Coordinates of C-alpha atoms in Angstrom, one line a residue:
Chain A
X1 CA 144.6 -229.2 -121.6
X2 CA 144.4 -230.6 -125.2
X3 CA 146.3 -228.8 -128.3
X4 CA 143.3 -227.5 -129.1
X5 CA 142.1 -225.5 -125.6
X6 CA 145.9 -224.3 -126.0
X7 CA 145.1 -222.9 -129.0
X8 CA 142.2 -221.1 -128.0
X9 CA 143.6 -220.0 -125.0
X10 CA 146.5 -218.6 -126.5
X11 CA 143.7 -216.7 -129.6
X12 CA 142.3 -215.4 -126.5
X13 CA 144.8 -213.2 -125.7
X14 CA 145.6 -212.5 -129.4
X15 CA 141.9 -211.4 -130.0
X16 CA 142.0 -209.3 -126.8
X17 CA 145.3 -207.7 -127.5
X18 CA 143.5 -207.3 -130.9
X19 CA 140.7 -205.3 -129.2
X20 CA 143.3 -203.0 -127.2
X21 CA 144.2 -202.2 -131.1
X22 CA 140.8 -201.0 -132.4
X23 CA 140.6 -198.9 -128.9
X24 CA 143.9 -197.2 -129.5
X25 CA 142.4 -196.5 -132.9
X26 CA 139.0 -195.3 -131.6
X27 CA 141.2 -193.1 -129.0
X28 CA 143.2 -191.6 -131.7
X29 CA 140.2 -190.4 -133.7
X30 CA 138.3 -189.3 -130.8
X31 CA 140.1 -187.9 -127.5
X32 CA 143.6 -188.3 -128.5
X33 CA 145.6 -185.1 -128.2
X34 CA 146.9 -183.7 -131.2
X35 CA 150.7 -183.5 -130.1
X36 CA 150.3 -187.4 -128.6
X37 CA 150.4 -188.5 -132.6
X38 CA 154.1 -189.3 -133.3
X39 CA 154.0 -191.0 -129.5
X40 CA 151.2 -192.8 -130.6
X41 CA 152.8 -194.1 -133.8
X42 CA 155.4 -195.6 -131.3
X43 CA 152.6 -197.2 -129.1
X44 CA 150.8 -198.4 -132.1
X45 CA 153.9 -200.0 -133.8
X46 CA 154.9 -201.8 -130.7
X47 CA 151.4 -203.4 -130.0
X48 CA 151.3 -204.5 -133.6
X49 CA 154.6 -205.9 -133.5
X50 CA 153.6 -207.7 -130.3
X51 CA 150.4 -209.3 -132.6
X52 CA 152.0 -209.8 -135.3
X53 CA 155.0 -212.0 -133.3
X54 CA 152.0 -213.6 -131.5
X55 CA 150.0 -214.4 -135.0
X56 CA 153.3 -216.1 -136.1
X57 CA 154.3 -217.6 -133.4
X58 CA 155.4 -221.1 -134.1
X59 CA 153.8 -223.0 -131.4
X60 CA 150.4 -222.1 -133.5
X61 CA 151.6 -224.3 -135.9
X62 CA 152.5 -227.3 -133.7
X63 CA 148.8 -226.9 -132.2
X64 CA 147.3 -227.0 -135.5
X65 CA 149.7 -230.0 -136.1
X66 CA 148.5 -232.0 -133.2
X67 CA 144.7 -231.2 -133.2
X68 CA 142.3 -233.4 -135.2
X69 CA 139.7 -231.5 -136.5
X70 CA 137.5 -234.7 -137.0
X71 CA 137.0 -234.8 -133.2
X72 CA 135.9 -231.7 -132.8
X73 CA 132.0 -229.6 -133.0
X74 CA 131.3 -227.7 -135.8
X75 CA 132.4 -224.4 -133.8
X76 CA 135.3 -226.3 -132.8
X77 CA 135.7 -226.9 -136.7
X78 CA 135.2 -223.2 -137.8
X79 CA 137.7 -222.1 -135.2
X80 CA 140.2 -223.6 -136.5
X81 CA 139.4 -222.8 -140.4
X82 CA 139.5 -219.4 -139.2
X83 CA 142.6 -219.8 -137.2
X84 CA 144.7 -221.5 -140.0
X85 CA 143.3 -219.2 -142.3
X86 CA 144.9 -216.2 -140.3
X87 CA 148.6 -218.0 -139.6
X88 CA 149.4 -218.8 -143.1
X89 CA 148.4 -214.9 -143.9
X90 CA 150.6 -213.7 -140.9
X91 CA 153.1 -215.8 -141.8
X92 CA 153.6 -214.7 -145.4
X93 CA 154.4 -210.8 -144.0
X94 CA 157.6 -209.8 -142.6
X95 CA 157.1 -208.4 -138.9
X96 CA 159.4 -205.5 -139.6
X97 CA 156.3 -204.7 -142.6
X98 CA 153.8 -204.8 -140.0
X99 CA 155.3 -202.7 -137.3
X100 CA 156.3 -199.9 -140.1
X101 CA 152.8 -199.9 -141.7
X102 CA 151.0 -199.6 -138.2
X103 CA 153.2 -196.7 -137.4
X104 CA 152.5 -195.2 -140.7
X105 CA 149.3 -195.3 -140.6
X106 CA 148.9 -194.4 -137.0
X107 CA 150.5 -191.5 -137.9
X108 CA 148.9 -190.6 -141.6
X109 CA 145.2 -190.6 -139.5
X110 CA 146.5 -186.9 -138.4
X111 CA 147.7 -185.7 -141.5
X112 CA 144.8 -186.9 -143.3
X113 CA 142.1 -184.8 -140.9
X114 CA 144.7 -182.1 -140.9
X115 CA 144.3 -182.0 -144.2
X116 CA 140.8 -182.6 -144.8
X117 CA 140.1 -179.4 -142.2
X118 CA 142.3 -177.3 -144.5
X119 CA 140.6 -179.1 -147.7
X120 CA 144.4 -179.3 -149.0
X121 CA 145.2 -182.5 -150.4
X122 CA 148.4 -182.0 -151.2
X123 CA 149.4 -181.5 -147.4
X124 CA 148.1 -185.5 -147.3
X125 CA 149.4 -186.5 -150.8
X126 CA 153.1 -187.8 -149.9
X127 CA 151.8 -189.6 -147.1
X128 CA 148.9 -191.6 -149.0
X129 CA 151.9 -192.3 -151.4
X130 CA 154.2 -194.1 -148.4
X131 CA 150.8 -196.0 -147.7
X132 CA 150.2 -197.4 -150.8
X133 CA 153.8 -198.4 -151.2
X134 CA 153.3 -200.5 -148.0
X135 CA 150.4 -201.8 -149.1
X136 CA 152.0 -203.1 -152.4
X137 CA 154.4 -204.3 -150.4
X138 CA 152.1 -206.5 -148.0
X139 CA 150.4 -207.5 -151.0
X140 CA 152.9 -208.9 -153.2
X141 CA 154.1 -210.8 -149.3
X142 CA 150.2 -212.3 -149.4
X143 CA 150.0 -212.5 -153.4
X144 CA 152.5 -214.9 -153.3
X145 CA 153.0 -214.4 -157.6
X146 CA 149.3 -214.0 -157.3
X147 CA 147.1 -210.8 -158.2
X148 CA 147.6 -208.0 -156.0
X149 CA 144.3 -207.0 -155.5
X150 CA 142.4 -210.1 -154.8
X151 CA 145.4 -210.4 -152.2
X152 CA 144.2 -207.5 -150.3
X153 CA 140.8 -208.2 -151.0
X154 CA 140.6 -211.6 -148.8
X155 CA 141.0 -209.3 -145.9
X156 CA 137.6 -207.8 -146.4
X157 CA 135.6 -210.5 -148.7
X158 CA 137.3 -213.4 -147.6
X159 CA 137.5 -215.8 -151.1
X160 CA 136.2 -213.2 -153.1
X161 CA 138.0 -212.0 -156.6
X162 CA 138.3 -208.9 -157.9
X163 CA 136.9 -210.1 -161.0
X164 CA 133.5 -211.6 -159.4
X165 CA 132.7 -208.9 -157.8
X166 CA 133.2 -206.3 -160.9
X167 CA 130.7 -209.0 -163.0
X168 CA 128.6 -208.0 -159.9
X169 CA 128.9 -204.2 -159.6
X170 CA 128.4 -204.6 -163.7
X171 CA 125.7 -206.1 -163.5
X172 CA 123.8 -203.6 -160.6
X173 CA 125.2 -200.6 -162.1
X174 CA 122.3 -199.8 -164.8
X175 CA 119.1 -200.1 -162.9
X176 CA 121.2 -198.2 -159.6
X177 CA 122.2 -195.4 -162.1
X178 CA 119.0 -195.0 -163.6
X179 CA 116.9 -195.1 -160.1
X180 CA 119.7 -192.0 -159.3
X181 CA 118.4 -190.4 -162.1
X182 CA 115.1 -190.8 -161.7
X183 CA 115.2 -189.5 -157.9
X184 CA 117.5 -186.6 -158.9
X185 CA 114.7 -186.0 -162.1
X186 CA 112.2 -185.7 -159.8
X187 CA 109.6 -182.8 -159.5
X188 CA 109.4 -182.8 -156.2
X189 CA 112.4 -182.2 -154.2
X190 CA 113.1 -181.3 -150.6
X191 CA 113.3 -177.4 -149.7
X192 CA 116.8 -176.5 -149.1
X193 CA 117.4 -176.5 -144.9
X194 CA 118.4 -172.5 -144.2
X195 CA 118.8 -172.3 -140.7
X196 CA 121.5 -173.7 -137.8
X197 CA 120.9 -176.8 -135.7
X198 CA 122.6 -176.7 -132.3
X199 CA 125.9 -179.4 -132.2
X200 CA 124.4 -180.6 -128.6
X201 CA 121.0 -180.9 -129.9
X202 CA 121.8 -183.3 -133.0
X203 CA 124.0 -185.1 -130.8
X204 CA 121.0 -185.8 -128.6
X205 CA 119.2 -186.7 -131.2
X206 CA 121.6 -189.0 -132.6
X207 CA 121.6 -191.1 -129.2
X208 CA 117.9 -191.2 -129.4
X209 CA 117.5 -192.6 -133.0
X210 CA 120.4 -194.7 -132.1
X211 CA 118.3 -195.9 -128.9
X212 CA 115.7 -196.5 -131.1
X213 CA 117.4 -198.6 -133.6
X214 CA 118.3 -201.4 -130.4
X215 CA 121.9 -199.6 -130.0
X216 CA 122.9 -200.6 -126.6
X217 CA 124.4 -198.0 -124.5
X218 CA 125.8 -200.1 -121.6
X219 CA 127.8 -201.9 -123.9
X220 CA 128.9 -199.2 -126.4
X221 CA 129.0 -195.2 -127.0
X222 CA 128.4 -192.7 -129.4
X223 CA 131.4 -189.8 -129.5
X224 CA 132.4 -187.4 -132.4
X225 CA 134.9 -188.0 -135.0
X226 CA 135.9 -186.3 -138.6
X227 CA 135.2 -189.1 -140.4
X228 CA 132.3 -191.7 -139.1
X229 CA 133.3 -195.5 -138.3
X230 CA 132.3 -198.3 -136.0
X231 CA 135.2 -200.2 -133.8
X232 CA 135.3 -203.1 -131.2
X233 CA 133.4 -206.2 -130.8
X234 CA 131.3 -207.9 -127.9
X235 CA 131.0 -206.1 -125.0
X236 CA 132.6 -202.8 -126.2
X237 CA 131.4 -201.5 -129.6
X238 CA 131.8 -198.1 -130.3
X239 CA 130.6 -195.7 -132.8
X240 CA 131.2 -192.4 -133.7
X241 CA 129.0 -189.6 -135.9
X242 CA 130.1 -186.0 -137.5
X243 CA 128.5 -183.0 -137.2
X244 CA 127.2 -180.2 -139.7
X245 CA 125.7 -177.0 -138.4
X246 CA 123.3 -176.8 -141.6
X247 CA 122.4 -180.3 -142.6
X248 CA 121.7 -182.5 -139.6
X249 CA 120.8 -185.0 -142.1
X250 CA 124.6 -186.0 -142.2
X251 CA 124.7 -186.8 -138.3
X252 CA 121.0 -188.8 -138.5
X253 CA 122.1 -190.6 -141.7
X254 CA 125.7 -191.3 -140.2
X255 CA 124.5 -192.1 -137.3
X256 CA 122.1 -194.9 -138.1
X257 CA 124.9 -196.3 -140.1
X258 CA 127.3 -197.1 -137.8
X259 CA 124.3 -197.9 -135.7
X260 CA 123.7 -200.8 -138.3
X261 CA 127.2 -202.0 -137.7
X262 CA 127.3 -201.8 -133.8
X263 CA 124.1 -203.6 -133.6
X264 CA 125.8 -206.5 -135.9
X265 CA 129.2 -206.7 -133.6
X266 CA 126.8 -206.1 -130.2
X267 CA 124.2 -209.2 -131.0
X268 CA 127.1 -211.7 -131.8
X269 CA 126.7 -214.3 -129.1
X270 CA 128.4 -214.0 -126.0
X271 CA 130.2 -217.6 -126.5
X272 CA 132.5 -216.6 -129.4
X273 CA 133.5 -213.8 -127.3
X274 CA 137.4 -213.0 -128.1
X275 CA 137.4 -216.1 -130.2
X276 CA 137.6 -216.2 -134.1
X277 CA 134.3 -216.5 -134.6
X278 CA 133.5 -213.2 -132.5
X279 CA 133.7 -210.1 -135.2
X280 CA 131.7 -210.4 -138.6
X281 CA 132.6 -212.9 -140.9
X282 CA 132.6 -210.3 -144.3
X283 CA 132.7 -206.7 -145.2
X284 CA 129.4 -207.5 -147.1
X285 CA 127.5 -208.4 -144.7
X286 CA 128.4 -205.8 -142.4
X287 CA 127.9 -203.5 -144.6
X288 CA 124.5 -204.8 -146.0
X289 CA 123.7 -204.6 -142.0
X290 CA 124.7 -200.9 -142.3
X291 CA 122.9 -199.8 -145.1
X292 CA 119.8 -202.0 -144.8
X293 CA 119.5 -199.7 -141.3
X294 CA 120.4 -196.5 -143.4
Chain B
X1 CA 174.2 -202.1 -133.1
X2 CA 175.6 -202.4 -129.6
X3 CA 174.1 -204.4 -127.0
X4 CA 173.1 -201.2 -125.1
X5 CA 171.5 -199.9 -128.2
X6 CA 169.5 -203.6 -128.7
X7 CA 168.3 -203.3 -125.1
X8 CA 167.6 -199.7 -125.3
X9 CA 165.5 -200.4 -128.4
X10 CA 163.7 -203.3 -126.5
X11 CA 163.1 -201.2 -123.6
X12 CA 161.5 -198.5 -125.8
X13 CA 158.7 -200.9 -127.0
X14 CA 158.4 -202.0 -123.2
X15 CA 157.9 -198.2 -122.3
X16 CA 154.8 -198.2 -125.1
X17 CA 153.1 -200.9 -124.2
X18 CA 153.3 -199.5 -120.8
X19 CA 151.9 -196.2 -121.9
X20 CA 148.9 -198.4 -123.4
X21 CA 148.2 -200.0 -120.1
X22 CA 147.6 -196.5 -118.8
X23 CA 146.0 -195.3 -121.3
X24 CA 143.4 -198.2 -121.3
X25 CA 143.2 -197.5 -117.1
X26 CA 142.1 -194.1 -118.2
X27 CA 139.4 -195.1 -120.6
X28 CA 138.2 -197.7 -118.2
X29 CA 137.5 -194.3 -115.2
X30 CA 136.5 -192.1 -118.0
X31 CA 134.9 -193.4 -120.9
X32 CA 134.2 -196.9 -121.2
X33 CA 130.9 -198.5 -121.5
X34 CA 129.9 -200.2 -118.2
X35 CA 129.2 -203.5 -119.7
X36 CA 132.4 -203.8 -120.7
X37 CA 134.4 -204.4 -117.6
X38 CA 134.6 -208.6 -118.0
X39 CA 136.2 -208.1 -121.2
X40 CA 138.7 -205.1 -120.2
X41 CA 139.5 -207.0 -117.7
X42 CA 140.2 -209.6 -120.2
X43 CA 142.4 -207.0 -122.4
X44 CA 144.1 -205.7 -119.7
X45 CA 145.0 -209.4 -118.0
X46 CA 147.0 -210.3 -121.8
X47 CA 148.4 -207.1 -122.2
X48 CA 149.9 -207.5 -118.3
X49 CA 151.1 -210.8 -119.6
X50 CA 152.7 -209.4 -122.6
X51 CA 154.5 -206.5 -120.1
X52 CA 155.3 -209.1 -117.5
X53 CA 157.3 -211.5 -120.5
X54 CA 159.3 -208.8 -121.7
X55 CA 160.0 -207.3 -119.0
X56 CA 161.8 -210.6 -117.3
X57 CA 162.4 -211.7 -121.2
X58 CA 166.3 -213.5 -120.8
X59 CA 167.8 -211.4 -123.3
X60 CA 167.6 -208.4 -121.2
X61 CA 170.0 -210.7 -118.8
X62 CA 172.2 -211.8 -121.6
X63 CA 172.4 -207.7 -123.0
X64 CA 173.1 -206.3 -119.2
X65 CA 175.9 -208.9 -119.0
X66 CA 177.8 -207.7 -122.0
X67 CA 177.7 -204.0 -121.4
X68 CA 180.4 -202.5 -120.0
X69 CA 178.9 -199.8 -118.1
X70 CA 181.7 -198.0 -117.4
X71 CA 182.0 -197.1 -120.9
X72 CA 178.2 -195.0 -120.8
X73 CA 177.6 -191.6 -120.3
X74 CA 175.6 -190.2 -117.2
X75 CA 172.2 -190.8 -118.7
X76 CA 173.7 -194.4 -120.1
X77 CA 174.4 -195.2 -116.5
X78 CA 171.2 -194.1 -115.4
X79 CA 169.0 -196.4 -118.1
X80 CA 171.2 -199.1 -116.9
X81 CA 170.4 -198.3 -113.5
X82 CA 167.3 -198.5 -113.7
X83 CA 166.5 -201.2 -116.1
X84 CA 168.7 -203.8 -113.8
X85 CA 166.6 -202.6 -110.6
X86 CA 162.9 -203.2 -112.7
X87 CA 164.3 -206.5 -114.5
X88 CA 165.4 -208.0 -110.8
X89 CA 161.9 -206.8 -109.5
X90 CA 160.1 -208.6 -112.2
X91 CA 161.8 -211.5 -112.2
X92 CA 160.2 -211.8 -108.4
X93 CA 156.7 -211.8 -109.5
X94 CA 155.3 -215.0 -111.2
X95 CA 153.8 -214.3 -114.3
X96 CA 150.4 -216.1 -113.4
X97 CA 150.6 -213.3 -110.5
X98 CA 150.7 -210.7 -112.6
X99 CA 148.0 -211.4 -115.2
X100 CA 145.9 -212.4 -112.1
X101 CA 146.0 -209.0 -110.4
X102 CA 145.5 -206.9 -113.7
X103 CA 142.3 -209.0 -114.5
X104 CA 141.7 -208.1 -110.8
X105 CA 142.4 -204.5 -110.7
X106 CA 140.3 -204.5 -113.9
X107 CA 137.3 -205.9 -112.3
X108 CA 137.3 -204.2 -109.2
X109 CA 137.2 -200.5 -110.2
X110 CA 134.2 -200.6 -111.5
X111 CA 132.9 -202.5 -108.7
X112 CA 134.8 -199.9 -106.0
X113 CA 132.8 -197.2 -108.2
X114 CA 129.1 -198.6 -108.1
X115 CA 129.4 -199.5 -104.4
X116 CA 130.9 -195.7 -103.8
X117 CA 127.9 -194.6 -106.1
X118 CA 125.4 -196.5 -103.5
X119 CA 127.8 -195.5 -100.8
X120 CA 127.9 -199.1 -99.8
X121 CA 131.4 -200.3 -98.7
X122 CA 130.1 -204.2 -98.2
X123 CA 129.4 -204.5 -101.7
X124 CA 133.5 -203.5 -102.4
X125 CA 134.7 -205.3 -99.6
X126 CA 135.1 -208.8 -100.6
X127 CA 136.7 -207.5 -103.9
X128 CA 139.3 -205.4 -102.0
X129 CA 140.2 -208.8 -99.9
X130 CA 140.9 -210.2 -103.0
X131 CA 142.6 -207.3 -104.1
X132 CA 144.9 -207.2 -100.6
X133 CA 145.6 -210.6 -100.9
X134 CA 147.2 -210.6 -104.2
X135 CA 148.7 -207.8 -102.8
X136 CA 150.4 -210.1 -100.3
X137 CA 151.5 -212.4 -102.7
X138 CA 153.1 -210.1 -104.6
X139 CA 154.9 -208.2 -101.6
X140 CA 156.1 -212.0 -100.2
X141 CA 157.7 -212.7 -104.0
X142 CA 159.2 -209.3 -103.6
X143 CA 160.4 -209.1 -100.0
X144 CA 162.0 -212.4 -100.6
X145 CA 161.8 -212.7 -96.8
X146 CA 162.3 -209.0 -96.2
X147 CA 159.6 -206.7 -94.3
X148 CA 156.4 -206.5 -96.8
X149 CA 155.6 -203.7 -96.5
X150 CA 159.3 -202.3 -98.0
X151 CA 159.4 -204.7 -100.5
X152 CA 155.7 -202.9 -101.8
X153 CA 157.3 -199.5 -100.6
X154 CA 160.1 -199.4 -103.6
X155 CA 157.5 -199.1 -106.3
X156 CA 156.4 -195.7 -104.9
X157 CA 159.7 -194.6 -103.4
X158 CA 162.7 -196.2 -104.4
X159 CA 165.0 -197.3 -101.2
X160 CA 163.2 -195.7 -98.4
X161 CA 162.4 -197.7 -95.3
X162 CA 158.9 -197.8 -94.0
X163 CA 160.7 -197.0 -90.6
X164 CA 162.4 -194.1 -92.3
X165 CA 159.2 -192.2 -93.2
X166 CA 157.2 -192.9 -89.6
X167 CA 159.5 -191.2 -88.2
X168 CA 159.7 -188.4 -90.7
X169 CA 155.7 -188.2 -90.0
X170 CA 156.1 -188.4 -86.1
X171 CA 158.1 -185.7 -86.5
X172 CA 155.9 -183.7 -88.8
X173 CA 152.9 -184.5 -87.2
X174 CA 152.6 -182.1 -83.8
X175 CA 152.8 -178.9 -85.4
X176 CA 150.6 -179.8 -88.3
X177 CA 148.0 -180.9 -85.7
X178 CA 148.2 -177.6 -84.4
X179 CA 147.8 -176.0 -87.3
X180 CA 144.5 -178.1 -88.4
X181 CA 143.3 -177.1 -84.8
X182 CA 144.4 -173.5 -85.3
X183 CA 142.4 -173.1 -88.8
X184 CA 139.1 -175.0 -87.5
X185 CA 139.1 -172.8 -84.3
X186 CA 139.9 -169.7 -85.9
X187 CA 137.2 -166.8 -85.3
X188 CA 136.1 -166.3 -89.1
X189 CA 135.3 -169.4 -90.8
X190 CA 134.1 -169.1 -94.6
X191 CA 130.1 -169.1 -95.3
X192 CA 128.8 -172.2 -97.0
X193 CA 127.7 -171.8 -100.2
X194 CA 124.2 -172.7 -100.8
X195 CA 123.1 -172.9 -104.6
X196 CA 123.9 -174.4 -107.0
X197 CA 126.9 -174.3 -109.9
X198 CA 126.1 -175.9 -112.9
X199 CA 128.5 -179.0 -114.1
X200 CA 129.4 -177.3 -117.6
X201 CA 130.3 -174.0 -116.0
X202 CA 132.4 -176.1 -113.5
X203 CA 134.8 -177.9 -116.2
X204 CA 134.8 -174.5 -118.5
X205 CA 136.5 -172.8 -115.6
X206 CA 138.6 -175.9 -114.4
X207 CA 139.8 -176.1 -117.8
X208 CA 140.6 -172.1 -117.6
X209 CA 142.5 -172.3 -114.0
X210 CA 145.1 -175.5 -115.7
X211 CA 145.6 -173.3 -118.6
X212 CA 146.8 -170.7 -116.4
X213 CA 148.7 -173.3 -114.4
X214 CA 150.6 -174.0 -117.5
X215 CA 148.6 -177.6 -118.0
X216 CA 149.2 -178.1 -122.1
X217 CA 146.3 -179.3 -124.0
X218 CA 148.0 -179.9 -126.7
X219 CA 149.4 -183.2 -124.8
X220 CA 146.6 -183.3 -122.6
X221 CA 143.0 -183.4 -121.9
X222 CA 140.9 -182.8 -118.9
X223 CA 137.7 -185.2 -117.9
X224 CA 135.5 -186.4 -115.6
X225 CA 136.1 -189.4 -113.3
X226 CA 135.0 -191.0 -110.0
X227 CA 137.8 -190.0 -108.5
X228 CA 140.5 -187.4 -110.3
X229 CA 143.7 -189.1 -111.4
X230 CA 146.5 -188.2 -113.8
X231 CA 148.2 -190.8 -116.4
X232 CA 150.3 -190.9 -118.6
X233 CA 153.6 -189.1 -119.5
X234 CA 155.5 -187.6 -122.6
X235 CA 153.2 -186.5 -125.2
X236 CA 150.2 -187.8 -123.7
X237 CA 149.1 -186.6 -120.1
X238 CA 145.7 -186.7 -119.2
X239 CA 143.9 -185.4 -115.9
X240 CA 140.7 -185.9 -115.0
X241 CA 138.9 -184.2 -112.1
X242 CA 135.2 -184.5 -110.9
X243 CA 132.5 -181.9 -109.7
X244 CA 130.2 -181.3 -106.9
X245 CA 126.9 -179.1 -107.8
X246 CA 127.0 -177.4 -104.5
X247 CA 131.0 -177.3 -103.6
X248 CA 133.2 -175.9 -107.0
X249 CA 135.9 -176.2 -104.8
X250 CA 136.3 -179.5 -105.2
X251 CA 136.6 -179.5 -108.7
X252 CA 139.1 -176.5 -108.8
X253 CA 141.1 -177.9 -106.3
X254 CA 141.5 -181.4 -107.3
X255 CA 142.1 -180.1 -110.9
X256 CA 145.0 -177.9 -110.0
X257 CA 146.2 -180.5 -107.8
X258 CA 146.2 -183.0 -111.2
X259 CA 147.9 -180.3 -113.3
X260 CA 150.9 -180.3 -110.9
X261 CA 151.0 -184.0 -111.4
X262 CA 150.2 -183.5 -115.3
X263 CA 152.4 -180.7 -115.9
X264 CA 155.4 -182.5 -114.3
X265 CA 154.8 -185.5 -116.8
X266 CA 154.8 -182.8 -119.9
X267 CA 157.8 -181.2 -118.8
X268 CA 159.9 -184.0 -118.5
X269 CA 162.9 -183.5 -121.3
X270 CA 161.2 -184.9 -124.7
X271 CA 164.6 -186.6 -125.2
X272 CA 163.8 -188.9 -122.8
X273 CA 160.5 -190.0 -124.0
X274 CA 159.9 -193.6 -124.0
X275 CA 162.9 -194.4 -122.2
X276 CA 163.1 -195.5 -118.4
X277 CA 164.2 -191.7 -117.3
X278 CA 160.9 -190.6 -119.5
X279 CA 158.5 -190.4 -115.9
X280 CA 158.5 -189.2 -112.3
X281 CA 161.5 -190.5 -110.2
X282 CA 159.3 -191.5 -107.1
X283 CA 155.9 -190.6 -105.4
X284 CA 157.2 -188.7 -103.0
X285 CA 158.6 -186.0 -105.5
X286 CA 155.5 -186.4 -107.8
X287 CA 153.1 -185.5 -104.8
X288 CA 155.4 -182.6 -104.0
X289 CA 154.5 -181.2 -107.1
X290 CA 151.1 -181.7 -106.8
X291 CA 150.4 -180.3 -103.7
X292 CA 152.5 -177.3 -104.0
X293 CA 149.9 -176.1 -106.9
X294 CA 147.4 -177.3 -104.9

């Protein structure tokens, strides 16, 4: 074994304790019990202390040390951007930081919905505050003296600046806002929906469009949750859709949204499986995946 | 911080990453995608790994040498207790071993549940080989020249004797003959049933008989699987059961049998929660349970 198949070896595991993460997430937001949640928090906070001793573990940087990236491919080459790329972040956050903010937020996910149901937002308010904090926190640990922002904001659009993308949104914003206005200005609009749709039936639906759209079933499903998302990569990528009795627009749309992002994470190739190279490379383009289906 | 609080603090983390590994077993017979066994297998095998490190990590050594037991309370002793028993145990099995069988385990449910689905045991068999001699390896690192089948024994039921409980069931075993022969010969035998009972109707009133049983949703959930099961403990117990369109009876019963296992779990003291004393002291007593609401 070279430094290098070490290395990826050792990722391996990372990545796959990395998808046991997302599950737990997906778990929590979809079949959890509601009194599991400050258990969970536990759960949660010890699996991300276990990745975040592993993303930090020293031996990573003796690998990197030893490896020469002239002798290797060009995926060989990308794996180990994206690897070094990934150490110095973990590095520059404490592990205590990471186990607290996992917990935290493990256990916010409850309040928030808890709140949401109730539309009270104060019920959520002084736990949103306790996540911000730790998120000021991890970013002045990545900022380094740096801006806070465009710390956070390599996590999403890696290399991307605050200040690039607000030329961009600048830039969009006048034509976007007057297309809204045009649409919303129009003389014809849809006739209001005034009768009930059936939870089952959208939900049936919703598998079908998904179908439809190349979502593949034997590698991913479609649940419930309050709030739509898409988790996991390679062979397990699920997504989720919300229901409205009313407006079964909100299921369709959501649906074919997250569709858009399962499709991405399910047609990655089957070689950079639990490797760096196997999730999407940017927010951006996952997301111009997402909407381009929407 | 004394060196029975550092260890106890250890051991908690332990206990959640334990409760993960369950958890993931129960998404793996309930709700994962079957294309996604390679990789759970995959996830599981690391997160074995991790489990199997700490749980023969040194420091546990170093911390079990400096306490002074004699200085604990009963349920101090008792952690001690057995934390030493599970850290000599480990320290048996070779890590390779025990990342090997989980990837194992992994893998062959799903095959065990397609060959039972096509009612084809040749398709399991050469899995479950594997599976027994694993098995083997594990009970020769344990027995450490002892009996095999004792070494494997002390998992279940702590200190019995394979000799002990045959003659506990030789002993049982003529009058419970009898009374099988008694109820199969007896003049009034119940009619078969012979339509049909629809799935839904079967989990809405499986669901109603483990409410009455005192099973607690709120830390609990009840689904379908291959073959009924109960994981979990604490917070989090989950049951599954699995129905039969012409035979309710084998849902209800196999429910209510899982609700004696699950309601055992939820009504262990929450003080103990995450701690070695937080689940079922053997098999034997579990099953009691079990089958005394069954």
């Amino acid at each position: 074994m070279t430094a290098y198949d070490d290395l990826m070896a050792f990722e391996r595991d990372t990545q796959a304790l990395g998808q046991i993460a997302g599950r737990l997430g997906w778990d929590q937001e979809t079949m959890m019990p509601r009194g599991a949640a400050a258990q969970r928090a536990e759960e949660t906070g010890a699996l991300q202390s276990v990745l975040h001793s592993r993303r930090t573990d020293p031996r990573i940087g003796d690998w990197l040390a030893k490896i020469e990236d002239s002798k290797l491919d060009q995926v060989g080459k990308a794996n180990l951007r994206q690897i070094r790329r990934g150490y110095q972040r973990s590095l520059r956050v404490p592990a205590d930081l990471a186990a607290e903010q996992a917990k935290l937020h493990s256990l916010a996910q409850g309040i928030w919905a808890q709140a949401r149901a109730d539309e009270d937002f104060s019920a959520f308010a002084p736990t949103l505050k306790q996540v911000l904090q730790l998120k000021r926190q991890e970013a002045a640990a990545l900022a380094d003296g740096g801006d806070l922002y465009d710390a956070l904001l390599d996590d999403y659009e890696p290399d991307a600046k605050a200040a690039d993308l607000q030329a961009m949104f600048d830039a969009l914003r006048p034509r976007l806002v007057a297309l809204r206005e045009q649409v919303l200005g129009a003389n014809h609009q849809p006739a209001a929906l005034n009768f009930e749709f059936k939870e089952q039936a959208q939900m049936k639906l919703c598998r079908e469009v998904a179908r439809r759209f190349g979502y593949d079933f034997s590698h991913g499903r479609l649940d419930k949750a309050v709030h739509p998302f898409s988790s996991g990569s390679g062979q397990d990528v699920r997504i989720t859709t919300r229901t409205n009795l009313t407006d079964p627009f909100n299921s369709i749309y959501s649906t074919i949204h997250e569709v858009g992002h399962g499709c991405y994470e399910q047609n990655i190739d089957a070689a950079y499986l639990l490797t760096p190279l196997g999730a999407g490379v940017s927010m951006g383009v996952h997301e111009s995946q997402s909407r381009i289906y929407e």
